[in-house]
CSV table of C-alpha atoms and ligand atoms in Angstrom, one decimal:
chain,number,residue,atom,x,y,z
A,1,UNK,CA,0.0,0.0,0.0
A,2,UNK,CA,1.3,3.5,-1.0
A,3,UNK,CA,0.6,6.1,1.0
A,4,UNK,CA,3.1,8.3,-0.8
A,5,UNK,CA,1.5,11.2,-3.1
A,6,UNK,CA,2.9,11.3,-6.8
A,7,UNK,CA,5.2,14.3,-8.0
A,8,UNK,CA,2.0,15.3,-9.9
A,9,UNK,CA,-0.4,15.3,-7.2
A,10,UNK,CA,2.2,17.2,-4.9
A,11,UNK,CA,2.0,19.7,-7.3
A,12,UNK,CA,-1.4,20.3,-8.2
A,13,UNK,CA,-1.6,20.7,-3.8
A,14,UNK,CA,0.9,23.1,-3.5
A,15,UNK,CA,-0.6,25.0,-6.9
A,16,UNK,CA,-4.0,24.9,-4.7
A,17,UNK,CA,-2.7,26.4,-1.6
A,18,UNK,CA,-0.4,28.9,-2.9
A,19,UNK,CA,-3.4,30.2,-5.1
A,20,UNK,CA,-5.7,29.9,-1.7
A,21,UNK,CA,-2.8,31.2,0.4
A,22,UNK,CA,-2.9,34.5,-2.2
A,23,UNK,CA,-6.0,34.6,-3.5
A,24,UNK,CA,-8.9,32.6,-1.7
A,25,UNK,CA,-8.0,33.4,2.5
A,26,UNK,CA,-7.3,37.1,2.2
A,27,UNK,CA,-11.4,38.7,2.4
A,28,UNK,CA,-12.3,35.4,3.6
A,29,UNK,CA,-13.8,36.7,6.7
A,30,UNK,CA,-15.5,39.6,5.4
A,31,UNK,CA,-17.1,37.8,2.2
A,32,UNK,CA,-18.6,35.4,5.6
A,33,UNK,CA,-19.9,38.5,7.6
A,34,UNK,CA,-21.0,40.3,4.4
A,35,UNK,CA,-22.4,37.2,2.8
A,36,UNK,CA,-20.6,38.0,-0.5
A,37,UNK,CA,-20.7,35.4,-3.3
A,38,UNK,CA,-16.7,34.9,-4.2
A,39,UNK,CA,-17.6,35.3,-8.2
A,40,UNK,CA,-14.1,36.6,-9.0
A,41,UNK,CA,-11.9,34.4,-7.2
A,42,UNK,CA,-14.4,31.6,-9.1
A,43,UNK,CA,-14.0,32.8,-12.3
A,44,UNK,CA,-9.9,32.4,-11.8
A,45,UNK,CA,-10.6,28.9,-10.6
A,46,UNK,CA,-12.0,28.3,-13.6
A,47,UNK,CA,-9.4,29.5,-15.5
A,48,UNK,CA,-6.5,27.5,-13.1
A,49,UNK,CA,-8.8,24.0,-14.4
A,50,UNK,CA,-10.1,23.7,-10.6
A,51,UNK,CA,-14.0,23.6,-11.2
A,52,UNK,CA,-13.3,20.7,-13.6
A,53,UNK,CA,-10.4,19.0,-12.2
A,54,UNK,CA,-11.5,15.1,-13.4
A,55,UNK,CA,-13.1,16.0,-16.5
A,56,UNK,CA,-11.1,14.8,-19.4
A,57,UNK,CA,-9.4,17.4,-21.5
A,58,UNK,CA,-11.2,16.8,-24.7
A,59,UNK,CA,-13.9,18.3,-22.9
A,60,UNK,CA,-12.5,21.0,-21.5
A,61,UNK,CA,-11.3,19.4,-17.8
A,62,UNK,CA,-8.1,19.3,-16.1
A,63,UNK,CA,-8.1,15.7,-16.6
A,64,UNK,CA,-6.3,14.9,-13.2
A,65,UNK,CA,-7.4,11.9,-10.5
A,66,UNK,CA,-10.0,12.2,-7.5
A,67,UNK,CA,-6.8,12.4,-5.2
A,68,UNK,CA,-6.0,15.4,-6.6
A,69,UNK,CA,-8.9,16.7,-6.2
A,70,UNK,CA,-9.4,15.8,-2.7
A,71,UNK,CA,-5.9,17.6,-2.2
A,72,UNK,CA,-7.2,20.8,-4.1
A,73,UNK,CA,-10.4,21.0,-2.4
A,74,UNK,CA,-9.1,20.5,1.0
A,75,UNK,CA,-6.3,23.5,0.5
A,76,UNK,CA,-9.3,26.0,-0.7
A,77,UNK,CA,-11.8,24.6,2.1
A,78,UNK,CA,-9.0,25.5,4.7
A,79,UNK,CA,-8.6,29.4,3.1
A,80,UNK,CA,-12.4,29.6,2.9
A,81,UNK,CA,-14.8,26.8,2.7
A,82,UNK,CA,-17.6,28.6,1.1
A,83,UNK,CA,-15.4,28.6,-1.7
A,84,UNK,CA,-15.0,25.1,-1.4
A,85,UNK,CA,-18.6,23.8,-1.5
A,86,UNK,CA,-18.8,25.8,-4.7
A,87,UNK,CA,-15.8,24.1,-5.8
A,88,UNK,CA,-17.0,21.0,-5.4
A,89,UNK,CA,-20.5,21.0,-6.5
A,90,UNK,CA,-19.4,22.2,-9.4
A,91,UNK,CA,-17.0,19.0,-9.8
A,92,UNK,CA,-18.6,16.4,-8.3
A,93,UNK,CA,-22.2,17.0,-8.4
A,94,UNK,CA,-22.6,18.7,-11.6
A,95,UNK,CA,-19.3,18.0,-14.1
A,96,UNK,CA,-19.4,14.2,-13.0
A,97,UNK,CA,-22.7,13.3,-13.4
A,98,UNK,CA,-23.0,15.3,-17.1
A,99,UNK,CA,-19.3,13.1,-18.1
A,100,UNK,CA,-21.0,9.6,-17.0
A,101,UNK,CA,-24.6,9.7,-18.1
A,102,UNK,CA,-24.7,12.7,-20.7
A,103,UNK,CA,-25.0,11.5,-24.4
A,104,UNK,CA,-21.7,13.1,-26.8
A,105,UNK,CA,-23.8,16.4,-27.8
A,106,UNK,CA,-24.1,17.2,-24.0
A,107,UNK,CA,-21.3,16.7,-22.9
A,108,UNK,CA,-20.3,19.3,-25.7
A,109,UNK,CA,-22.7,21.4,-25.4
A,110,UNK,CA,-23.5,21.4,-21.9
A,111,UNK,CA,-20.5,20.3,-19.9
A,112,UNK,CA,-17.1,21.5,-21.7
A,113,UNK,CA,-18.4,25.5,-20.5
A,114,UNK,CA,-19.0,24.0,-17.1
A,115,UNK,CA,-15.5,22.1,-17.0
A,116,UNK,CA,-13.4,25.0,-18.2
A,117,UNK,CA,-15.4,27.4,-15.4
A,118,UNK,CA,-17.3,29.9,-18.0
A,119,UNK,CA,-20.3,28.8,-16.7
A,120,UNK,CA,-21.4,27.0,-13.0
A,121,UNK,CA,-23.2,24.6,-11.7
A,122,UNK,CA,-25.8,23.2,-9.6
A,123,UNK,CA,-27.6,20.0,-8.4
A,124,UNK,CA,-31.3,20.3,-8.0
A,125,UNK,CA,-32.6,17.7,-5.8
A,126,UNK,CA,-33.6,18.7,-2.3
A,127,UNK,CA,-37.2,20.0,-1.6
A,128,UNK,CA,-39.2,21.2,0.9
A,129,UNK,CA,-40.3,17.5,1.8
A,130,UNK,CA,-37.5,15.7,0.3
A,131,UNK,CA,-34.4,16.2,2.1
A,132,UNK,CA,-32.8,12.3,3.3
A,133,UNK,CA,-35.8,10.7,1.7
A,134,UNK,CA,-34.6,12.3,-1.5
A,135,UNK,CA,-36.8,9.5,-3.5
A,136,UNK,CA,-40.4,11.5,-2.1
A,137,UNK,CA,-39.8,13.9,-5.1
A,138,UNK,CA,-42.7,16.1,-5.7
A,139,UNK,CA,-41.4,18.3,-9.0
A,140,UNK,CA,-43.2,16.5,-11.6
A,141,UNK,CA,-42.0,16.4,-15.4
A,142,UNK,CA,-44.3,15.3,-18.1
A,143,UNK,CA,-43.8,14.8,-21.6
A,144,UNK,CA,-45.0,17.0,-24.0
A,145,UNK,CA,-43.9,15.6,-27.8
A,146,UNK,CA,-40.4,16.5,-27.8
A,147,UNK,CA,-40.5,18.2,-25.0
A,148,UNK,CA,-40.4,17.9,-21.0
A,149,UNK,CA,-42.7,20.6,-19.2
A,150,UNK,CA,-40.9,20.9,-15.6
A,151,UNK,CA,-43.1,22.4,-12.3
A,152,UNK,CA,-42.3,22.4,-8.5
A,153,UNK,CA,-39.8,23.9,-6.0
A,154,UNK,CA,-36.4,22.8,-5.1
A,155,UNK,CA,-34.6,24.2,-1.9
A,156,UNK,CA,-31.2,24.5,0.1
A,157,UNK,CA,-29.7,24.7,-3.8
A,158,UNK,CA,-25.9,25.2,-3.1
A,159,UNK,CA,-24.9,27.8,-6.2
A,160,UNK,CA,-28.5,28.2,-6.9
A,161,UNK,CA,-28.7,31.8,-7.4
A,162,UNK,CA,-25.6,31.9,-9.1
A,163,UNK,CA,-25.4,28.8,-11.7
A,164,UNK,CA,-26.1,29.0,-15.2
A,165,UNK,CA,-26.4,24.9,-15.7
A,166,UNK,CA,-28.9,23.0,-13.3
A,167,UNK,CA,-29.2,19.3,-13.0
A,168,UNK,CA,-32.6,18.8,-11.9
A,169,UNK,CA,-34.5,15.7,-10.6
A,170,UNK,CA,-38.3,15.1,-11.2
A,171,UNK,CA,-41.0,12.4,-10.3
A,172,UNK,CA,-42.7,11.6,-14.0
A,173,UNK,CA,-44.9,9.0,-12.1
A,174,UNK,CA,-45.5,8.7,-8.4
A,175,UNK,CA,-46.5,5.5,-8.3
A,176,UNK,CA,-43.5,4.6,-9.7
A,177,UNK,CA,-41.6,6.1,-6.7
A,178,UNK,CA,-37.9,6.4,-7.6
A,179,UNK,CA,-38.6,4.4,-10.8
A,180,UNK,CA,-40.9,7.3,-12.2
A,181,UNK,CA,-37.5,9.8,-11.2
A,182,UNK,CA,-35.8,11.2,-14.3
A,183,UNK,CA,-32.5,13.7,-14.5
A,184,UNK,CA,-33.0,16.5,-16.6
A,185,UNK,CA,-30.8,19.5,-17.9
A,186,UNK,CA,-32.1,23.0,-17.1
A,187,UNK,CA,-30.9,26.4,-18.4
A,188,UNK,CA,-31.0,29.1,-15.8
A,189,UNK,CA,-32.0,31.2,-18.4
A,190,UNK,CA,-35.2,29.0,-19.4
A,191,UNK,CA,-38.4,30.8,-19.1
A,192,UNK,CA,-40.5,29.9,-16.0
A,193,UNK,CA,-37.5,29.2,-13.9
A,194,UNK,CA,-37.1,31.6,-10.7
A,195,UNK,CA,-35.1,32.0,-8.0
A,196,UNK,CA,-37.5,32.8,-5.0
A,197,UNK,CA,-34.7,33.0,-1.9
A,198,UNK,CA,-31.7,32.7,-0.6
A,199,UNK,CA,-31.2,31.5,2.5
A,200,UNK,CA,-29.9,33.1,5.5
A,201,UNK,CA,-27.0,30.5,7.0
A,202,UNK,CA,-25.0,29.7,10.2
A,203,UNK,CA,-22.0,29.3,8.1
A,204,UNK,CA,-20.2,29.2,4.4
A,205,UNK,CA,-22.0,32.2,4.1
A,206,UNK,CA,-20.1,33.4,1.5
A,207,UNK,CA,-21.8,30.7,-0.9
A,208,UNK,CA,-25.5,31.1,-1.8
A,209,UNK,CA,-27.7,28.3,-1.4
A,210,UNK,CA,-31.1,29.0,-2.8
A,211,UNK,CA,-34.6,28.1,-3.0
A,212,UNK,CA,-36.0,27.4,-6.9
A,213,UNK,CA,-39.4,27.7,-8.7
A,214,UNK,CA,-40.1,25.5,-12.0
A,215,UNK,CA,-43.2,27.0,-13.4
A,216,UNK,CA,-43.7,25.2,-16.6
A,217,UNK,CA,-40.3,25.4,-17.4
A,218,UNK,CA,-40.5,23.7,-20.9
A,219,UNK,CA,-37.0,21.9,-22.2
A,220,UNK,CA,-36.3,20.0,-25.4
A,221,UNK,CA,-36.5,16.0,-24.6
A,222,UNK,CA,-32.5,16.0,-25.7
A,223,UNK,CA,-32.0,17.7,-22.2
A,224,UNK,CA,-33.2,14.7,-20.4
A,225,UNK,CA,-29.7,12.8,-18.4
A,226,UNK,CA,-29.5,9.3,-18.2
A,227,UNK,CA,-31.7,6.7,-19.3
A,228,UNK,CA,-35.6,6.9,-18.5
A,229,UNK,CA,-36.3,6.0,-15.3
A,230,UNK,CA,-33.2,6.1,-13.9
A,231,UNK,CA,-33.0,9.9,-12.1
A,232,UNK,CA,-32.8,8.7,-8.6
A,233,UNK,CA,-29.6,6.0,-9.8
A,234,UNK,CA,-28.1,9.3,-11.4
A,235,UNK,CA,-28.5,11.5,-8.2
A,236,UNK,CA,-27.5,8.6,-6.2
A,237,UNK,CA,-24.1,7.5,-8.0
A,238,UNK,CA,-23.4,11.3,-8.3
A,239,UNK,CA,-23.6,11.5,-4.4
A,240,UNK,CA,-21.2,9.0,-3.9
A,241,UNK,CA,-18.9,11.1,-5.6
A,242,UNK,CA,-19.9,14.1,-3.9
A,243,UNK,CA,-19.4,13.1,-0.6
A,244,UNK,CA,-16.0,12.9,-0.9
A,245,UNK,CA,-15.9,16.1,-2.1
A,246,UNK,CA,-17.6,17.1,0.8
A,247,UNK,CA,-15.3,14.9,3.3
A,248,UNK,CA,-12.6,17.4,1.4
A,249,UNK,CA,-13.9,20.1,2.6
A,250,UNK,CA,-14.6,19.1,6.0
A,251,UNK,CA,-10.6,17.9,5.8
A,252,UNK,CA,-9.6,21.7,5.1
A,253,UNK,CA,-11.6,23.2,8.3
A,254,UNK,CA,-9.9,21.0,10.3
A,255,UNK,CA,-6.8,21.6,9.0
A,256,UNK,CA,-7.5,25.0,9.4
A,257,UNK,CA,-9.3,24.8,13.0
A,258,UNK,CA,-6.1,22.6,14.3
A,259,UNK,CA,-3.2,25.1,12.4
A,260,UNK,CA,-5.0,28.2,14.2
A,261,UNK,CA,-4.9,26.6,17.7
A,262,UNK,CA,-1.3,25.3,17.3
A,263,UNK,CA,-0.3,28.8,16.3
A,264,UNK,CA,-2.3,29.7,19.7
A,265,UNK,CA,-1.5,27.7,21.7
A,266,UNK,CA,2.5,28.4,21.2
A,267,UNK,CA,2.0,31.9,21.7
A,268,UNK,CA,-0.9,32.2,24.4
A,269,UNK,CA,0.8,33.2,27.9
A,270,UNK,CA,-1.6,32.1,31.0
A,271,UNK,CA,0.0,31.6,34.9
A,272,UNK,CA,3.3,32.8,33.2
A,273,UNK,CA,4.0,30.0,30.4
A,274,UNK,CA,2.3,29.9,26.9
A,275,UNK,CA,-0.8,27.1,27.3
A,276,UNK,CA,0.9,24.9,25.1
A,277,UNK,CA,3.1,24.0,28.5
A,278,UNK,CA,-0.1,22.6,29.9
A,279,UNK,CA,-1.3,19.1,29.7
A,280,UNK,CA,-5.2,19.8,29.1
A,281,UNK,CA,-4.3,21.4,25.8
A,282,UNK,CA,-1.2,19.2,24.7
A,283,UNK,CA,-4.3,16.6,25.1
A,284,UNK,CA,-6.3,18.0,22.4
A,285,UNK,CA,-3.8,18.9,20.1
A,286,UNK,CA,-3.1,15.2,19.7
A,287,UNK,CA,-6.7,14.2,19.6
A,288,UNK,CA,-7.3,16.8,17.0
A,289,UNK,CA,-4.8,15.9,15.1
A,290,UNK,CA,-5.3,12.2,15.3
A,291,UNK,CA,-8.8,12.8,13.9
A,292,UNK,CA,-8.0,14.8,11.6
A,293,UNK,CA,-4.9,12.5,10.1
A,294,UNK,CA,-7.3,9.4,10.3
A,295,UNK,CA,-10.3,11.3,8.1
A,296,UNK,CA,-7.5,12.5,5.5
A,297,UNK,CA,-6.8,8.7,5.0
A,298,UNK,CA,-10.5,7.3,4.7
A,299,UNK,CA,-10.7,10.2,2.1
A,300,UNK,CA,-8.1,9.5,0.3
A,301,UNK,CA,-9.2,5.7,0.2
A,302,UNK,CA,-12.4,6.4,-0.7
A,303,UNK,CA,-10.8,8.5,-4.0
A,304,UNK,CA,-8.3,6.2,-4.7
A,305,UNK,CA,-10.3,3.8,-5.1
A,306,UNK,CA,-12.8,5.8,-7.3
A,307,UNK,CA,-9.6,6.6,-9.3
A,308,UNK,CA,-8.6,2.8,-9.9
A,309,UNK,CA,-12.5,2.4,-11.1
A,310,UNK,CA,-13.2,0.2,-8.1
A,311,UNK,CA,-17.1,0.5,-5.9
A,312,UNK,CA,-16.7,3.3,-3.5
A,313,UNK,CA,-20.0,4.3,-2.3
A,314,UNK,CA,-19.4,2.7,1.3
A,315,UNK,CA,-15.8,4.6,1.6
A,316,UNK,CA,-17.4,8.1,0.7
A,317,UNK,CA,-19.9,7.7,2.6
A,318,UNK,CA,-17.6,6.6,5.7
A,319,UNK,CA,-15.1,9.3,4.1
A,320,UNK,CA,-17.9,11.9,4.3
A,321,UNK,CA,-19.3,10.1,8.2
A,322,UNK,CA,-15.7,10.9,9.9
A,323,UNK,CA,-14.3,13.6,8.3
A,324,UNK,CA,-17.5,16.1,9.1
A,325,UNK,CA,-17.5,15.1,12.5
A,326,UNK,CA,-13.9,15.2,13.0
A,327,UNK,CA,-13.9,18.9,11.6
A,328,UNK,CA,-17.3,19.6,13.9
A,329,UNK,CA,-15.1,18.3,17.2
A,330,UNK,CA,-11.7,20.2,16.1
A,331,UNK,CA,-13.2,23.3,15.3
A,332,UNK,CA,-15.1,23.2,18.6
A,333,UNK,CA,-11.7,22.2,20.2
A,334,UNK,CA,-10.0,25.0,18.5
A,335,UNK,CA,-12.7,27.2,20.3
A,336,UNK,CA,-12.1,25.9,23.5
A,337,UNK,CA,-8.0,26.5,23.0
A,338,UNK,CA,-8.7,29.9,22.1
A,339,UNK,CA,-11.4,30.6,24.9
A,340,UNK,CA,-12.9,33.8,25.0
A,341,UNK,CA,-11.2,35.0,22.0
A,342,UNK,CA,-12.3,31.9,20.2
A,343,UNK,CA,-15.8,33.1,20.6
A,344,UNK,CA,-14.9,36.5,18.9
A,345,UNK,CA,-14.5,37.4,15.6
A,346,UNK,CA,-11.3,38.7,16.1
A,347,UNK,CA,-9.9,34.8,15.4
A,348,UNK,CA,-11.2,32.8,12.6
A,349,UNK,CA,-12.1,29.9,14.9
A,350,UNK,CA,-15.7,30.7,15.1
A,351,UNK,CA,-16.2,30.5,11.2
A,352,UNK,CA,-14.6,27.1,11.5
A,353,UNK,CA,-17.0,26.5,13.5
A,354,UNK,CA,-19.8,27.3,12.0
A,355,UNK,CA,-18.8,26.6,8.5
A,356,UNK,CA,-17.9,22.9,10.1
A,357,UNK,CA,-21.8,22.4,10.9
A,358,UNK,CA,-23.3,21.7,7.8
A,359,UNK,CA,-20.5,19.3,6.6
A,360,UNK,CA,-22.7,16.5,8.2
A,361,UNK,CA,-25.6,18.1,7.2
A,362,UNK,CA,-25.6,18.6,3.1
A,363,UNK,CA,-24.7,15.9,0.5
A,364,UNK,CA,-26.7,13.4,3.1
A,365,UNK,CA,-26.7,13.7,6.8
A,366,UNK,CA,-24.4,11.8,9.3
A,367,UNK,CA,-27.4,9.4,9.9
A,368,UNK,CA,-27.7,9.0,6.0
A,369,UNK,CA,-24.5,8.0,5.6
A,370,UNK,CA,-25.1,5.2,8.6
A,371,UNK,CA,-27.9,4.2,6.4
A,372,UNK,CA,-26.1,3.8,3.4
A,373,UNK,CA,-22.7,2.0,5.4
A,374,UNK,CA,-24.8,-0.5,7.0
A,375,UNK,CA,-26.6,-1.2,4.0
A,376,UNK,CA,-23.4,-2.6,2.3
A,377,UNK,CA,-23.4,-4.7,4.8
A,378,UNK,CA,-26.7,-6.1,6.3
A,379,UNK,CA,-28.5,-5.9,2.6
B,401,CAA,N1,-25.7,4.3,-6.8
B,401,CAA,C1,-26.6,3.8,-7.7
B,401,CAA,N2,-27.9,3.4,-7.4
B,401,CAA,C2,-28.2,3.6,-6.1
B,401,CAA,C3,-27.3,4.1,-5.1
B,401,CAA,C4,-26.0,4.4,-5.5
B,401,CAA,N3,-25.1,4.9,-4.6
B,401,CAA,N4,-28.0,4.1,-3.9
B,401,CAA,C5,-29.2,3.6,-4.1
B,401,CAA,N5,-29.3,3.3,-5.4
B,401,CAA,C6,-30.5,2.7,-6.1
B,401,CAA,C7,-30.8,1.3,-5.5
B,401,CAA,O1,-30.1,0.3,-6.1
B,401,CAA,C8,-32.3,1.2,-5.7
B,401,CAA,O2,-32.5,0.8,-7.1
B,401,CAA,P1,-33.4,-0.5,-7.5
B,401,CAA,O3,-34.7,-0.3,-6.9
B,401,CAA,O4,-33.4,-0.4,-9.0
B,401,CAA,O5,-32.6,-1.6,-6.9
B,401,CAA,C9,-32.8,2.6,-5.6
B,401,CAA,O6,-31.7,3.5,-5.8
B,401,CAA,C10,-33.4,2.9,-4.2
B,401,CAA,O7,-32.5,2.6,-3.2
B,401,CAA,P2,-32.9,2.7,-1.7
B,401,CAA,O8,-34.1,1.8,-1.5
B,401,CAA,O9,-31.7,2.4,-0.9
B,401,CAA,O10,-33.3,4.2,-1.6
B,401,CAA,P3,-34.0,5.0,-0.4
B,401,CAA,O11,-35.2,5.7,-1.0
B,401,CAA,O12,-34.3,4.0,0.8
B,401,CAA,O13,-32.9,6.0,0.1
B,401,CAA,C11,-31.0,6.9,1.3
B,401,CAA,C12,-31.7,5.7,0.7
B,401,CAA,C13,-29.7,6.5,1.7
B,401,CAA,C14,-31.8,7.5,2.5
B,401,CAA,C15,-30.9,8.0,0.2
B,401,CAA,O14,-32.2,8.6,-0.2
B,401,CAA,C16,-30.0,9.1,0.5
B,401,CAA,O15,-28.8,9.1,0.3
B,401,CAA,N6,-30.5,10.2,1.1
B,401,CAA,C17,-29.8,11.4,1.4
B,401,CAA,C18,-30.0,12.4,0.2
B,401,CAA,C19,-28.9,13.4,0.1
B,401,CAA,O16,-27.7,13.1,0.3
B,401,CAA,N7,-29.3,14.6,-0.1
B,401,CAA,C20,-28.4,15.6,-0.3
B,401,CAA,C21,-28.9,16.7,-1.2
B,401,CAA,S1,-27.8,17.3,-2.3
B,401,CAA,C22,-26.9,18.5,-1.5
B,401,CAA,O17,-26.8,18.6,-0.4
B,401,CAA,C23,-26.2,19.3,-2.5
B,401,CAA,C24,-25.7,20.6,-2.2
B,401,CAA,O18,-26.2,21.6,-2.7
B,401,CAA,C25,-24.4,20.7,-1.4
């Protein structure tokens, strides 16, 4: 087993931080307090190949592995991790999906602009009353000759007021459950499509996560993904991917939340010593960094073994399990290092903190991802 990186992947890492280092942490803060969409520092992603980092170069990717990817994304989580779930919706949840299902034509037309960063993306399947039982879709799609005629309301849309490209899931027959679910294409520009809100967030506030209205948004039947019938086994295998992703990004708050209280700890004088001197905090620094070091390797796992084409569904989800809650219990650490100036906004801490919360939230809960682990083993 090699646990060593490759020349390349070292360097598509230290090409990630020095651009987050630069570009990504300075106004990280502010874009947090001012909720300010990051569209600039996005558009040069683009152009550095990191919002299509696995697509293959004929269509306008980057062409590198998932590890590299896990690398990049955990380097521009740690700088800002707004930044990051943009990142990596637009990778994992969007680009991915478009390269395995989407016919020639689309993946010209449709995901080549998303690859190569002109446009972005998003992945429309939460609702109001389908959040882990993502099957109980209630946006309907019905055939009209060669078109699909799309109504209903999707919510908690990470890049939903900001994407040009959505990939949006809709029941075509109830009684079907996730057999009547189909994957379709959607323009942002398409008429009857709104955006209705965005929502007001704990954390990665910096990224916009809206609420969507289909009203009789009407689509040529070419803009159907995947085979009929087969939405839910689109949005499913997509989130498999995604969760690493978001495992990533749960890997660079923690990195960030356990660098910050280091740094603290070494120069923090209380009773005449800096606290590093003291037990109770030499205690956490190993415990952070113990969970920390052992999510980074069921990350990389889980994309390694994406990248050698092998099932991985279980390992992202356990990826995706450990990593969020090791970067909810180190950024909570890193808060109790700092103390009362972990609680102010003077120290990033806090936005660790908060932007750690919805890591085991989004892309399927913590108990989702039990669900999904134990069914590999027990079905
Ligand atoms: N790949 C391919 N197919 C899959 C699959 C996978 N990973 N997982 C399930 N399927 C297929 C099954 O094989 C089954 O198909 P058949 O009937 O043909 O055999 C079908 O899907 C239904 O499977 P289940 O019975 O297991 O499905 P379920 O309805 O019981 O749901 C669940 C299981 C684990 C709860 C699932 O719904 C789930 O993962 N929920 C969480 C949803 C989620 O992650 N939402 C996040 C929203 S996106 C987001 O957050 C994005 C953002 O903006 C950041």
């Amino acid at each position: 087993m090699n646990f060593q990186l490759t020349e390349n992947q070292r360097m598509i890492r230290d090409m990630a931080a020095d651009f987050a280092a630069k570009k990504v942490a300075p106004g990280a803060a502010e874009r947090d307090v001012n909720e300010t969409f990051p569209a600039d520092i996005v558009a040069e992603m683009g152009s550095l190949g990191l919002l299509g980092m696995n697509v293959p170069e004929q269509y306008g990717g980057a062409g590198m592995d998932m590890v590299s990817y896990v690398l990049a994304m955990e380097e521009i989580s740690a700088a800002c991790a707004s930044t990051g779930v943009i990142m990596s919706v637009n990778n994992s949840l969007v680009c991915w999906p478009l390269e395995e299902y989407g016919t020639e034509e689309q993946k010209q037309k449709w995901l080549a602009p998303l690859a190569r960063g002109e446009k972005l993306g998003a992945y429309c399947l939460s609702e109001p009353n389908a959040g882990t039982d993502a099957a109980n879709q209630m946006t309907t799609a019905k055939r009209d000759g060669d078109f699909w005629v799309i109504n209903g309301m999707k919510n908690f849309i990470t890049n939903g007021a900001s994407a040009d490209t959505h990939i949006v899931f809709a029941q075509t027959d109830p009684e079907l459950r996730h057999k009547g679910i189909y994957a379709f294409i959607v323009d942002a520009k398409a008429e009857g499509f709104s955006i209705i809100a965005k929502e007001k967030k704990l954390g990665i506030r910096a990224s916009d996560t809206a609420q969507l209205a289909f009203d009789n948004v009407r689509i040529p039947a070419d803009q159907q993904l995947g085979p009929d019938g087969k939405g839910f086994k689109v949005a499913m295998s997509t989130l498999d991917g995604g969760r690493i992703g978001i495992a990533s990004q749960a890997l660079g708050i923690a990195k960030a939340a356990l660098e910050a209280s280091v740094e603290y700890a070494k120069q923090r004088e209380q009773f005449g010593r800096p606290i590093a001197k003291f037990q109770a905090i030499q205690w956490k620094i190993s415990e952070m960094s113990t969970r920390y070091e052992a999510a980074r390797l069921l990350t990389l796992r889980a994309a390694s073994m994406k990248d050698a084409g092998e099932n991985y569904g279980k390992e992202s989800a356990m990826a995706k399990l450990y990593a969020s809650e090791a970067a909810n219990y180190i950024a909570d650490e890193a808060i109790q290092i700092h103390g009362g100036n972990g609680y102010s906004k003077e120290f990033p801490v806090e936005r660790y903190f908060r932007d750690a919360r919805i890591t085991s939230i989004y892309e399927g809960t913590s108990e989702a991802q039990r669900l999904v682990i134990s069914g590999y083993h027990l079905r």
